[in-house]
Coordinates of C-alpha atoms in Angstrom, one line a residue:
A1 CA -18.2 25.0 -2.9
L2 CA -15.2 23.1 -4.3
E3 CA -12.3 25.0 -5.9
L4 CA -9.7 23.2 -8.0
T5 CA -6.4 24.5 -9.1
Y6 CA -3.8 22.9 -11.4
L7 CA -0.1 23.4 -11.5
D8 CA 2.3 23.1 -13.9
S9 CA 6.1 21.9 -13.6
E10 CA 6.9 25.7 -12.6
Y11 CA 4.5 25.6 -10.3
N12 CA 2.1 28.1 -12.5
E13 CA -1.3 28.0 -12.0
I14 CA -2.5 27.3 -15.3
E15 CA -6.5 26.8 -14.8
T16 CA -8.8 27.4 -11.7
E17 CA -12.2 26.0 -12.0
E18 CA -15.3 26.6 -8.9
Q19 CA -18.1 24.3 -8.5
R20 CA -21.2 24.0 -6.1
I21 CA -22.2 20.8 -5.8
N22 CA -24.6 18.8 -3.7
T23 CA -23.5 15.9 -1.0
S24 CA -25.7 12.9 0.0
N25 CA -24.8 11.6 3.3
G26 CA -21.6 14.1 3.7
K27 CA -20.2 12.6 0.3
A28 CA -20.8 13.5 -3.3
L29 CA -18.7 12.3 -6.7
Y30 CA -17.2 15.1 -9.0
S31 CA -15.1 14.3 -12.0
A32 CA -12.3 16.7 -13.5
N33 CA -10.4 16.7 -16.6
P34 CA -6.6 18.2 -15.8
P35 CA -4.8 19.6 -18.3
E36 CA -2.1 17.7 -20.2
D37 CA 0.9 19.8 -18.5
A38 CA -0.6 19.7 -15.2
V39 CA 1.7 17.8 -12.4
A40 CA -0.2 19.3 -9.7
L41 CA -3.6 19.6 -8.5
M42 CA -5.1 21.1 -5.5
I43 CA -8.7 20.8 -4.4
E44 CA -10.2 23.2 -1.5
G45 CA -13.6 22.3 0.0
Y46 CA -15.7 24.8 1.5
A47 CA -18.8 24.3 3.5
E48 CA -20.8 26.6 6.4
G49 CA -17.5 27.7 7.9
D50 CA -15.5 25.0 7.5
W51 CA -12.2 24.2 5.1
D52 CA -10.6 21.3 4.0
G53 CA -7.6 20.8 1.1
L54 CA -5.7 18.1 -0.7
T55 CA -3.1 18.1 -3.1
L56 CA -3.1 15.3 -5.8
L57 CA 0.5 14.9 -7.5
A58 CA 0.3 13.5 -11.2
S59 CA 1.4 10.0 -12.2
Y60 CA 4.6 9.8 -14.6
S61 CA 4.6 8.2 -18.0
P62 CA 6.7 8.9 -20.8
S63 CA 4.0 7.9 -23.5
G64 CA 1.1 9.5 -21.2
N65 CA -0.5 5.7 -20.4
F66 CA -1.8 4.9 -16.8
I67 CA -3.8 2.0 -15.4
H68 CA -5.8 2.3 -12.3
V69 CA -7.0 -0.7 -10.1
E70 CA -10.3 -0.4 -7.7
Q71 CA -11.9 -2.8 -5.4
V72 CA -15.4 -3.4 -7.0
S73 CA -16.8 -6.1 -4.7
D74 CA -18.3 -5.2 -1.6
G75 CA -16.8 -5.9 2.3
I76 CA -13.7 -8.0 3.1
P77 CA -14.0 -11.3 1.8
A78 CA -13.3 -14.6 4.2
V79 CA -11.0 -17.2 2.9
G80 CA -12.5 -19.1 -0.1
E81 CA -14.6 -16.5 -1.0
T82 CA -14.3 -14.2 -4.2
I83 CA -12.9 -11.1 -4.9
Q84 CA -13.3 -8.6 -7.4
F85 CA -11.3 -5.8 -9.0
K86 CA -11.7 -3.3 -11.9
V87 CA -8.8 -2.4 -14.1
N88 CA -9.2 0.8 -16.2
S89 CA -6.6 1.4 -18.8
T90 CA -5.7 4.2 -20.9
G91 CA -3.8 2.5 -23.5
R92 CA -5.5 -0.2 -25.7
V93 CA -3.6 -3.2 -24.8
S94 CA -5.3 -6.6 -24.6
N95 CA -3.6 -8.1 -21.6
F96 CA -3.7 -7.0 -18.0
Y97 CA -0.5 -9.2 -15.8
Y98 CA -1.4 -9.4 -12.1
E99 CA 0.3 -10.5 -9.1
I100 CA -0.7 -10.8 -5.4
V101 CA 1.9 -10.6 -3.0
S102 CA 1.4 -11.4 0.5
R103 CA 3.9 -11.8 3.5
D104 CA 6.6 -10.9 1.6
K105 CA 5.7 -13.7 -1.0
L106 CA 4.2 -13.8 -4.4
V107 CA 1.3 -16.3 -3.6
Y108 CA -0.6 -16.1 -7.4
S109 CA 0.6 -15.1 -10.4
D110 CA -2.2 -14.9 -13.9
Y111 CA -3.3 -13.0 -16.8
T112 CA -6.6 -11.7 -18.3
R113 CA -7.6 -10.2 -21.4
S114 CA -10.7 -8.3 -19.4
S115 CA -10.7 -5.4 -17.5
T116 CA -12.4 -7.5 -14.6
I117 CA -10.2 -9.4 -12.2
T118 CA -12.0 -11.7 -10.0
F119 CA -10.3 -14.8 -8.1
R120 CA -11.0 -16.7 -5.0
T121 CA -9.0 -16.0 -1.7
T122 CA -6.7 -18.5 0.0
P123 CA -5.3 -18.7 3.1
M124 CA -2.4 -17.4 2.1
M125 CA -3.7 -13.8 1.4
A126 CA -5.0 -13.4 5.0
P127 CA -4.9 -11.1 6.8
S128 CA -3.9 -8.4 4.0
A129 CA -2.4 -8.8 0.5
R130 CA -1.8 -6.4 -2.5
L131 CA -2.8 -6.4 -6.1
L132 CA -0.3 -5.7 -8.7
V133 CA -1.7 -5.1 -12.2
Y134 CA 0.6 -3.7 -14.8
Q135 CA 1.0 -3.8 -18.8
I136 CA 2.9 -3.6 -21.9
L137 CA 2.3 -1.5 -23.9
P138 CA 3.4 -1.3 -27.9
N139 CA 6.5 0.9 -27.4
S140 CA 7.5 -1.6 -24.6
E141 CA 6.6 0.6 -21.7
V142 CA 5.3 -1.1 -18.4
A143 CA 2.6 0.6 -17.1
A144 CA 1.4 -0.4 -13.0
D145 CA -0.9 0.1 -10.3
Y146 CA -1.4 -2.0 -7.4
I147 CA -4.2 -2.1 -4.1
P148 CA -4.2 -3.3 -0.9
F149 CA -6.8 -5.5 0.3
E150 CA -7.9 -7.6 3.2
V151 CA -9.2 -11.2 3.5
S152 CA -10.9 -12.4 6.9
P153 CA -8.7 -15.5 7.7
V154 CA -10.6 -18.9 8.6
Y155 CA -8.6 -21.4 10.0
P156 CA -9.3 -24.7 8.5
H157 CA -8.0 -26.9 11.2
E158 CA -9.1 -26.2 14.9
V159 CA -6.7 -27.9 17.0
T160 CA -7.1 -27.9 21.0
A161 CA -5.0 -29.7 23.9
E162 CA -5.8 -30.4 27.3
F163 CA -3.5 -31.6 30.6
S164 CA -4.2 -33.8 32.8
Q165 CA -3.4 -32.0 35.8
D166 CA -2.5 -27.9 35.6
E167 CA 0.9 -28.8 38.1
A168 CA 3.2 -31.6 38.1
E169 CA 6.4 -32.9 40.3
P170 CA 9.7 -34.0 38.4
G171 CA 8.8 -37.8 37.4
D172 CA 5.0 -37.0 37.4
E173 CA 2.9 -38.6 34.3
I174 CA 0.8 -36.3 32.3
E175 CA -1.8 -37.0 29.8
I176 CA -2.1 -34.6 27.0
D177 CA -5.9 -35.0 25.3
I178 CA -5.6 -33.5 21.6
Q179 CA -8.4 -32.9 19.4
A180 CA -7.8 -31.9 15.9
E181 CA -10.1 -31.9 12.6
G182 CA -9.7 -34.9 10.2
E183 CA -6.6 -36.5 9.8
S184 CA -4.0 -34.2 11.3
R185 CA 0.0 -34.4 12.0
V186 CA 0.4 -33.0 15.3
G187 CA 3.7 -31.8 16.8
I188 CA 4.5 -31.3 20.3
A189 CA 7.1 -29.3 21.9
A190 CA 8.0 -29.3 25.5
V191 CA 10.2 -26.5 27.2
D192 CA 12.0 -26.4 30.5
R193 CA 11.0 -23.0 32.2
S194 CA 14.5 -22.7 33.2
V195 CA 15.9 -21.6 30.2
Y196 CA 13.5 -18.4 30.4
I197 CA 15.9 -17.5 33.1
L198 CA 18.7 -17.1 30.7
A199 CA 16.4 -14.3 29.1
E200 CA 17.2 -11.7 31.9
N201 CA 20.7 -11.3 30.3
R202 CA 19.8 -11.0 26.9
L203 CA 18.5 -7.6 25.5
N204 CA 14.6 -7.5 24.2
L205 CA 13.0 -5.5 21.7
Q206 CA 12.6 -2.3 24.1
Q207 CA 16.3 -2.5 25.4
V208 CA 17.4 -2.3 22.2
F209 CA 15.6 0.7 21.0
N210 CA 16.5 2.6 24.4
K211 CA 20.1 1.9 23.5
L212 CA 19.6 3.0 20.3
E213 CA 18.2 6.4 21.7
E214 CA 20.9 6.7 23.5
L215 CA 23.4 6.5 20.6
Y216 CA 21.6 8.7 18.0
M217 CA 19.4 11.4 20.0
Q218 CA 22.6 13.0 21.5
P219 CA 22.8 16.2 20.0
Q220 CA 25.2 15.8 17.0
V221 CA 26.5 17.3 13.7
E222 CA 25.0 15.4 10.3
L223 CA 25.2 16.7 6.9
H224 CA 22.1 16.2 4.3
E225 CA 21.6 17.2 0.7
V226 CA 18.7 20.0 0.8
S227 CA 17.7 22.2 -1.5
I228 CA 15.8 25.8 -0.7
Y229 CA 13.5 25.2 -3.6
P230 CA 10.4 23.8 -3.9
S231 CA 9.7 20.3 -6.1
I232 CA 7.4 18.1 -6.8
T233 CA 8.0 14.4 -7.4
T234 CA 5.5 12.2 -9.2
R235 CA 5.5 8.7 -9.0
G236 CA 6.4 6.0 -12.3
A237 CA 5.5 2.4 -12.6
M238 CA 8.4 1.2 -11.1
D239 CA 8.0 3.4 -7.6
V240 CA 4.3 1.2 -7.9
F241 CA 6.3 -2.3 -8.1
E242 CA 8.9 -1.2 -5.5
D243 CA 5.0 -0.2 -3.3
A244 CA 3.8 -3.2 -3.9
G245 CA 7.1 -5.3 -2.7
V246 CA 8.2 -6.3 -6.3
V247 CA 11.5 -6.3 -7.5
V248 CA 11.5 -5.7 -11.3
L249 CA 14.2 -7.4 -13.7
S250 CA 12.7 -6.8 -17.6
N251 CA 14.5 -5.1 -20.6
N252 CA 11.3 -3.4 -20.8
D253 CA 11.0 0.7 -19.8
V254 CA 9.7 0.4 -16.5
P255 CA 9.5 4.3 -15.9
G256 CA 10.3 5.9 -12.4
G257 CA 8.8 9.0 -11.0
K258 CA 10.2 12.6 -12.1
E259 CA 10.8 15.3 -9.9
Y260 CA 10.0 18.7 -10.7
E261 CA 12.2 21.5 -9.1
A262 CA 11.1 25.3 -9.2
A263 CA 14.3 26.6 -8.7
G264 CA 14.3 30.7 -8.0
K265 CA 10.4 30.2 -7.4
G266 CA 9.2 31.5 -4.1
G267 CA 6.7 29.9 -2.1
F268 CA 6.4 26.5 0.2
W269 CA 4.1 23.9 0.7
G270 CA 1.7 24.7 3.8
D271 CA -1.3 22.5 4.8
G272 CA -0.7 20.2 2.3
L273 CA -1.4 23.2 0.0
W274 CA 1.1 25.2 -2.0
R275 CA 1.6 28.9 -0.8
G276 CA 2.8 30.7 -3.6

């Protein structure tokens, strides 16, 4: 059985629905139509004495327009293969602009008039990347969504190196046999192992964390701004851009999230659900 409870901005339960659903291999698809003033949806599932719950928070848009991106192609593509995404939009806008971010860099940018986005993966997108899609509404508001995806890396050049001997005395000649595919420029760097002795007097990463723990994990007084009232924070287009790793400079309206605080309302969040 499935029980859905909708909360408004005052943490009032505005609608509850129950539904018995049939599953296939433990999965089922269920569609719900939340009320317009709902800001949170609590989902509780019951099956043969077991229980689990999940809370979904609404996104925020001043005009009530959103987009959602999902991957529709199967599996994880290798470099050079195509990947396909579907964009669902509540607004009637013809253009979807999209950016692909990988390794903290913008590696591809384009736009489409179709709700389907298809492109060929590149080595710069491996092993993982993020697809950011946004649209500019007639009221100059921006709606956005992003989705991470994976790409199996394929190295276009394989390079191997073999030495004529495993150990050598100072002054001995050593031959290096390097094999590469096609025309290649191969760089060789030699490091005297004695320089590693210097590293003994340097802090490694673990030592840095240990020192930070000594400095900041000791009992001490700190002041944090807190509220005794529960709150719900919905997410806007600006949060989507930030999560995708993109900085926005625009004169369009890129709304941030909105926080709803129920002052004087008793209750708490437990097991991911609101307990009033």
